[in-house]
Structure formats: C-alpha cells, structure tokens
Coordinates of C-alpha atoms in Angstrom, one line a residue:
M1 CA 176.9 -85.8 -43.0
T2 CA 179.2 -85.0 -45.9
K3 CA 181.4 -88.0 -46.9
L4 CA 184.8 -87.6 -48.4
R5 CA 186.1 -89.6 -51.4
K6 CA 187.8 -92.9 -51.0
I7 CA 191.0 -91.6 -52.6
T8 CA 193.2 -90.3 -49.7
L9 CA 195.2 -87.2 -49.4
T10 CA 197.0 -85.7 -46.5
L11 CA 195.7 -82.4 -45.1
L12 CA 197.4 -80.6 -42.2
V13 CA 195.3 -79.0 -39.5
I14 CA 197.5 -76.8 -37.4
S15 CA 196.8 -75.1 -34.2
S16 CA 199.2 -72.4 -32.8
I17 CA 201.0 -75.1 -30.8
I18 CA 200.9 -78.5 -32.5
A19 CA 200.2 -80.1 -35.8
L20 CA 197.7 -82.9 -36.6
I21 CA 198.1 -84.8 -39.9
I22 CA 194.7 -86.0 -40.9
I23 CA 194.2 -88.7 -43.6
F24 CA 190.9 -88.8 -45.4
D25 CA 189.8 -92.3 -46.3
G26 CA 186.1 -92.0 -46.9
D27 CA 185.4 -91.2 -43.2
I28 CA 183.8 -87.9 -42.1
L29 CA 185.8 -84.8 -41.8
K30 CA 187.3 -84.7 -38.2
K31 CA 188.9 -82.1 -36.1
I32 CA 188.7 -79.4 -38.8
F33 CA 187.0 -76.6 -36.9
V34 CA 190.0 -76.2 -34.7
L35 CA 190.8 -73.6 -32.0
K36 CA 193.8 -71.5 -31.9
S37 CA 194.8 -73.0 -28.5
V38 CA 195.2 -76.6 -27.6
R39 CA 196.2 -75.9 -24.0
V40 CA 194.7 -78.5 -21.6
V41 CA 191.8 -77.1 -19.7
T42 CA 191.3 -78.5 -16.2
Q43 CA 188.0 -79.1 -14.5
S44 CA 189.2 -76.9 -11.6
E45 CA 189.5 -73.9 -14.0
I46 CA 186.0 -74.3 -15.1
K47 CA 184.7 -74.9 -11.6
R48 CA 186.4 -71.7 -10.4
M49 CA 184.8 -69.6 -13.2
E50 CA 181.4 -71.1 -12.6
E51 CA 181.6 -70.4 -8.9
E52 CA 182.7 -66.8 -9.6
L53 CA 179.7 -66.4 -12.0
S54 CA 177.3 -67.8 -9.5
E55 CA 178.5 -65.2 -7.0
L56 CA 178.4 -62.3 -9.4
T57 CA 175.0 -63.1 -10.9
S58 CA 173.5 -63.1 -7.4
K59 CA 174.5 -59.4 -7.1
S60 CA 172.8 -56.4 -8.6
A61 CA 172.5 -56.8 -12.4
T62 CA 172.2 -53.0 -12.7
N63 CA 175.9 -52.4 -11.9
P64 CA 177.6 -51.9 -15.3
E65 CA 180.9 -53.2 -13.9
V66 CA 179.4 -56.4 -12.6
V67 CA 177.4 -56.9 -15.9
N68 CA 180.6 -56.4 -17.9
K69 CA 182.5 -58.8 -15.7
I70 CA 179.8 -61.5 -16.0
G71 CA 179.9 -61.1 -19.8
I72 CA 183.6 -61.6 -19.9
L73 CA 183.5 -64.6 -17.6
Y74 CA 180.8 -66.3 -19.8
Q75 CA 182.9 -65.5 -22.8
N76 CA 186.0 -67.1 -21.3
L77 CA 184.0 -70.0 -19.9
G78 CA 182.6 -70.7 -23.4
G79 CA 186.1 -70.8 -24.7
K80 CA 187.2 -73.2 -22.0
Y81 CA 184.4 -75.5 -22.8
N82 CA 185.2 -75.4 -26.5
E83 CA 188.8 -76.4 -25.7
K84 CA 187.4 -79.4 -23.9
G85 CA 185.1 -80.3 -26.8
A86 CA 182.0 -79.7 -24.6
W87 CA 179.9 -78.1 -27.2
D88 CA 176.5 -77.8 -25.4
P89 CA 177.8 -75.9 -22.3
A90 CA 180.1 -73.9 -24.6
I91 CA 177.1 -72.7 -26.7
D92 CA 175.1 -72.0 -23.5
A93 CA 177.9 -69.9 -22.0
L94 CA 178.7 -68.0 -25.2
Q95 CA 175.0 -67.2 -25.8
K96 CA 174.9 -65.8 -22.2
A97 CA 178.0 -63.8 -23.0
L98 CA 176.1 -62.2 -25.9
G99 CA 173.2 -61.5 -23.5
Y100 CA 175.6 -59.7 -21.2
G101 CA 176.8 -57.4 -24.0
R102 CA 179.8 -59.4 -25.3
N103 CA 178.8 -58.9 -29.0
N104 CA 182.3 -59.2 -30.4
P105 CA 184.1 -61.2 -33.2
L106 CA 185.7 -63.7 -30.8
V107 CA 182.4 -64.7 -29.2
H108 CA 180.8 -65.2 -32.6
Y109 CA 183.9 -67.2 -33.7
Q110 CA 183.7 -69.4 -30.6
L111 CA 180.0 -70.0 -31.2
A112 CA 180.7 -70.9 -34.8
I113 CA 183.2 -73.5 -33.7
A114 CA 180.9 -75.0 -31.1
Y115 CA 177.9 -75.1 -33.5
A116 CA 180.1 -76.5 -36.4
N117 CA 181.5 -79.3 -34.3
R118 CA 178.1 -80.2 -32.7
G119 CA 176.4 -80.0 -36.1
T120 CA 179.1 -82.2 -37.7
Q121 CA 178.9 -84.8 -34.9
L122 CA 175.1 -84.9 -34.7
E123 CA 174.5 -84.4 -38.4
N124 CA 172.4 -81.4 -37.5
K125 CA 171.8 -79.0 -40.4
D126 CA 170.4 -76.3 -38.1
D127 CA 173.7 -76.2 -36.2
I128 CA 175.7 -76.0 -39.4
D129 CA 173.5 -73.1 -40.5
K130 CA 174.1 -71.4 -37.1
A131 CA 177.8 -71.9 -37.5
Q132 CA 177.8 -70.2 -40.8
I133 CA 175.8 -67.2 -39.4
H134 CA 178.3 -66.8 -36.5
Y135 CA 181.4 -67.1 -38.8
E136 CA 179.9 -64.4 -41.0
K137 CA 179.1 -62.2 -38.1
A138 CA 182.6 -62.5 -36.8
L139 CA 183.9 -61.5 -40.3
Q140 CA 181.5 -58.6 -40.6
M141 CA 182.9 -57.2 -37.4
D142 CA 186.5 -58.0 -38.3
P143 CA 187.1 -58.7 -42.0
N144 CA 190.7 -59.6 -41.2
F145 CA 189.8 -62.3 -38.8
I146 CA 191.7 -65.0 -40.6
E147 CA 190.8 -67.9 -38.4
A148 CA 187.1 -67.1 -38.9
K149 CA 187.5 -66.9 -42.6
Y150 CA 189.3 -70.2 -42.6
G151 CA 186.6 -71.9 -40.5
L152 CA 183.9 -70.5 -42.8
A153 CA 185.7 -71.8 -45.9
I154 CA 186.0 -75.3 -44.5
L155 CA 182.3 -75.2 -43.5
L156 CA 181.2 -74.0 -46.9
F157 CA 183.3 -76.6 -48.7
Y158 CA 182.4 -79.7 -46.7
E159 CA 179.1 -79.0 -45.1
K160 CA 177.3 -76.4 -47.2
D161 CA 178.3 -77.6 -50.7
N162 CA 179.4 -74.1 -51.7
R163 CA 182.8 -75.0 -53.1
S164 CA 183.3 -71.9 -55.3
K165 CA 182.9 -69.5 -52.3
A166 CA 185.1 -71.8 -50.1
V167 CA 187.9 -71.8 -52.6
Q168 CA 187.6 -68.0 -53.0
L169 CA 187.9 -67.5 -49.3
M170 CA 190.9 -69.9 -48.9
E171 CA 192.7 -68.2 -51.8
E172 CA 192.2 -64.8 -50.1
I173 CA 193.7 -66.2 -46.9
T174 CA 196.8 -67.6 -48.6
K175 CA 197.4 -64.3 -50.4
Q176 CA 196.7 -62.3 -47.2
K177 CA 199.0 -64.4 -45.0
P178 CA 201.2 -67.0 -46.8
T179 CA 202.6 -68.1 -43.5
F180 CA 199.2 -69.4 -42.5
Y181 CA 200.2 -72.9 -43.8
R182 CA 197.1 -74.6 -42.7
A183 CA 195.1 -72.6 -45.3
R184 CA 197.6 -73.5 -48.0
F185 CA 197.2 -77.2 -47.2
A186 CA 193.4 -76.8 -47.2
L187 CA 193.5 -74.9 -50.6
G188 CA 195.6 -77.8 -52.0
R189 CA 192.9 -80.2 -50.7
F190 CA 190.1 -78.1 -52.2
Y191 CA 191.7 -78.1 -55.6
Y192 CA 192.3 -81.9 -55.3
E193 CA 188.7 -82.6 -54.5
N194 CA 187.6 -80.3 -57.4
K195 CA 189.7 -82.6 -59.6
D196 CA 192.1 -79.7 -60.4
L197 CA 195.2 -81.8 -59.8
N198 CA 197.7 -79.5 -61.4
K199 CA 196.6 -76.6 -59.2
S200 CA 196.7 -78.8 -56.2
L201 CA 200.2 -80.1 -57.0
S202 CA 201.4 -76.5 -57.5
V203 CA 200.2 -75.5 -54.1
Y204 CA 202.0 -78.3 -52.4
Q205 CA 205.2 -77.9 -54.4
D206 CA 205.3 -74.1 -53.5
L207 CA 204.6 -74.9 -49.9
Y208 CA 207.3 -77.5 -49.7
T209 CA 209.8 -75.0 -51.2
D210 CA 208.9 -72.5 -48.5
L211 CA 209.1 -75.1 -45.8
E212 CA 212.6 -76.1 -46.9
K213 CA 213.8 -72.8 -45.4
M214 CA 212.5 -73.8 -42.0
D215 CA 214.1 -76.0 -39.4
S216 CA 211.8 -77.1 -36.7
P217 CA 209.8 -80.2 -35.7
L218 CA 206.7 -78.5 -36.9
A219 CA 208.3 -77.8 -40.3
K220 CA 209.3 -81.5 -40.6
E221 CA 205.7 -82.5 -40.1
Y222 CA 204.5 -80.0 -42.7
K223 CA 207.2 -81.2 -45.2
Q224 CA 206.3 -84.8 -44.7
A225 CA 202.6 -84.1 -45.4
C226 CA 203.6 -82.1 -48.5
K227 CA 205.8 -84.9 -49.7
E228 CA 203.0 -87.4 -49.3
N229 CA 200.6 -85.2 -51.2
I230 CA 203.0 -84.4 -54.0
Q231 CA 203.8 -88.1 -54.5
R232 CA 200.1 -89.1 -54.6
I233 CA 199.1 -86.4 -57.0
T234 CA 202.1 -87.0 -59.3
T235 CA 201.2 -90.7 -59.4
E236 CA 197.6 -89.9 -60.3
L237 CA 198.6 -87.4 -63.0
A238 CA 200.8 -90.1 -64.5
R239 CA 198.0 -92.6 -64.9

C-alpha cells in the first residue's frame, strides 16, 4: 500500500452533493475513488432489484428485450453496491452487466471504482491493475469522461507510481473544466508531493480567488481548505 508523507496538506475530495476535507498525515489514501452520488442506498432498493433480476433470469434468455433489461438491472445494481461500499457484490454485478451486453463507459468506470477501492483496502496489486484497465476502457469509449480521467490520475499517482502521467491527466482536467474544483485541489497536491511548492501554491491561490466569487456552504469549505494549504506552503517556502 502506498504511504503518504508525514507532512500534511489538505486535499478536498468532492462529490456532486457534499465535500469531504481529507487530511493526509502518513496514513493511507482514503475515500479518493469517489462516486458522483452519495445518496443513501437502502437495503430494500437492492433487494427489490435482486428479486426483479431473479424473476427475469428465470425467463427466456433469447428475448432481446429481457436480455437488455437484465443488463441494465445488473449495471444499476452494481452502482448501488458501489454507493454502499460493497465492492465484491458490485464487481460481480457489473461483470454480469458486461456479460449481458452493457459494454459502456459507465460500467467500466463503476468497475474501476470497485476494483480501486478493494485493491486499496486489501493491498491487492491485481485489483489495482484491473482498476487501471477499466478506467482506460471508459476513457477509450468516452475521452471526455472527466470523472474517469480524474480517477485514473489519482490511481496512477498514488498506486501505480506513474506521477508524470497522473500530473498530465490532472492538468488536462483543470484546463478542460476549471469548475471541477476537486481536480484543482488534487493537482495542487500532486505538485506539493513532487516538491514543486511554487506551482502548488499558485494552484491554491488561483483557486481561492475563484472561490471568493462564490457564496455557498460548499464554497466556504473549499476556501477554508485552500486557506490551510496556502498557509502551510507559504510557511514551508519561508524556511
């Protein structure tokens, strides 16, 4: 498992709904392969989908409409398991979705998330390799899939020791979509870990300036994280 340096720096990991400020203090990287949604998934939702799948799979597998519906259900079920952090059943469901013809960017992205998280937790290199494969497949199918590019960059930087490629990908994201603030925080972190403190400081200063134009609870969390990072880097540069 990749370990992070003792020196701490704040990195924001943002979903589409809430913000998580993660402090690195030598512990493993946590909650980095995040999903777009953080909506609470109930067990009843999963049970309903599993019951529907059981009913459908008992029918004729030669009916194209039934086959397509089964594939969609497995895809959705895999996503639900991912949201619950249940990586094993997520992988199982998503692999079945592929088997039922759901060979699309979202399925590969969801598989990448499941493999990345399981691989990180279990220190399993094979899972990390599979996560990279599925991130790359998602991007081959949809080069503009920013979330997949972000996940791949994080994976390459922290788990695959390919920092140059990770920085390149994160720079592409920040240019492609400056409002994807999570990527700008991550880029600042990448520069910091590469000991390029001036570049890191510039990223956080520019981001703080942009956030000053926003007025929301989310923006306040971003600004606080930026402020902490700016103060830390400024102190280190002054030594």
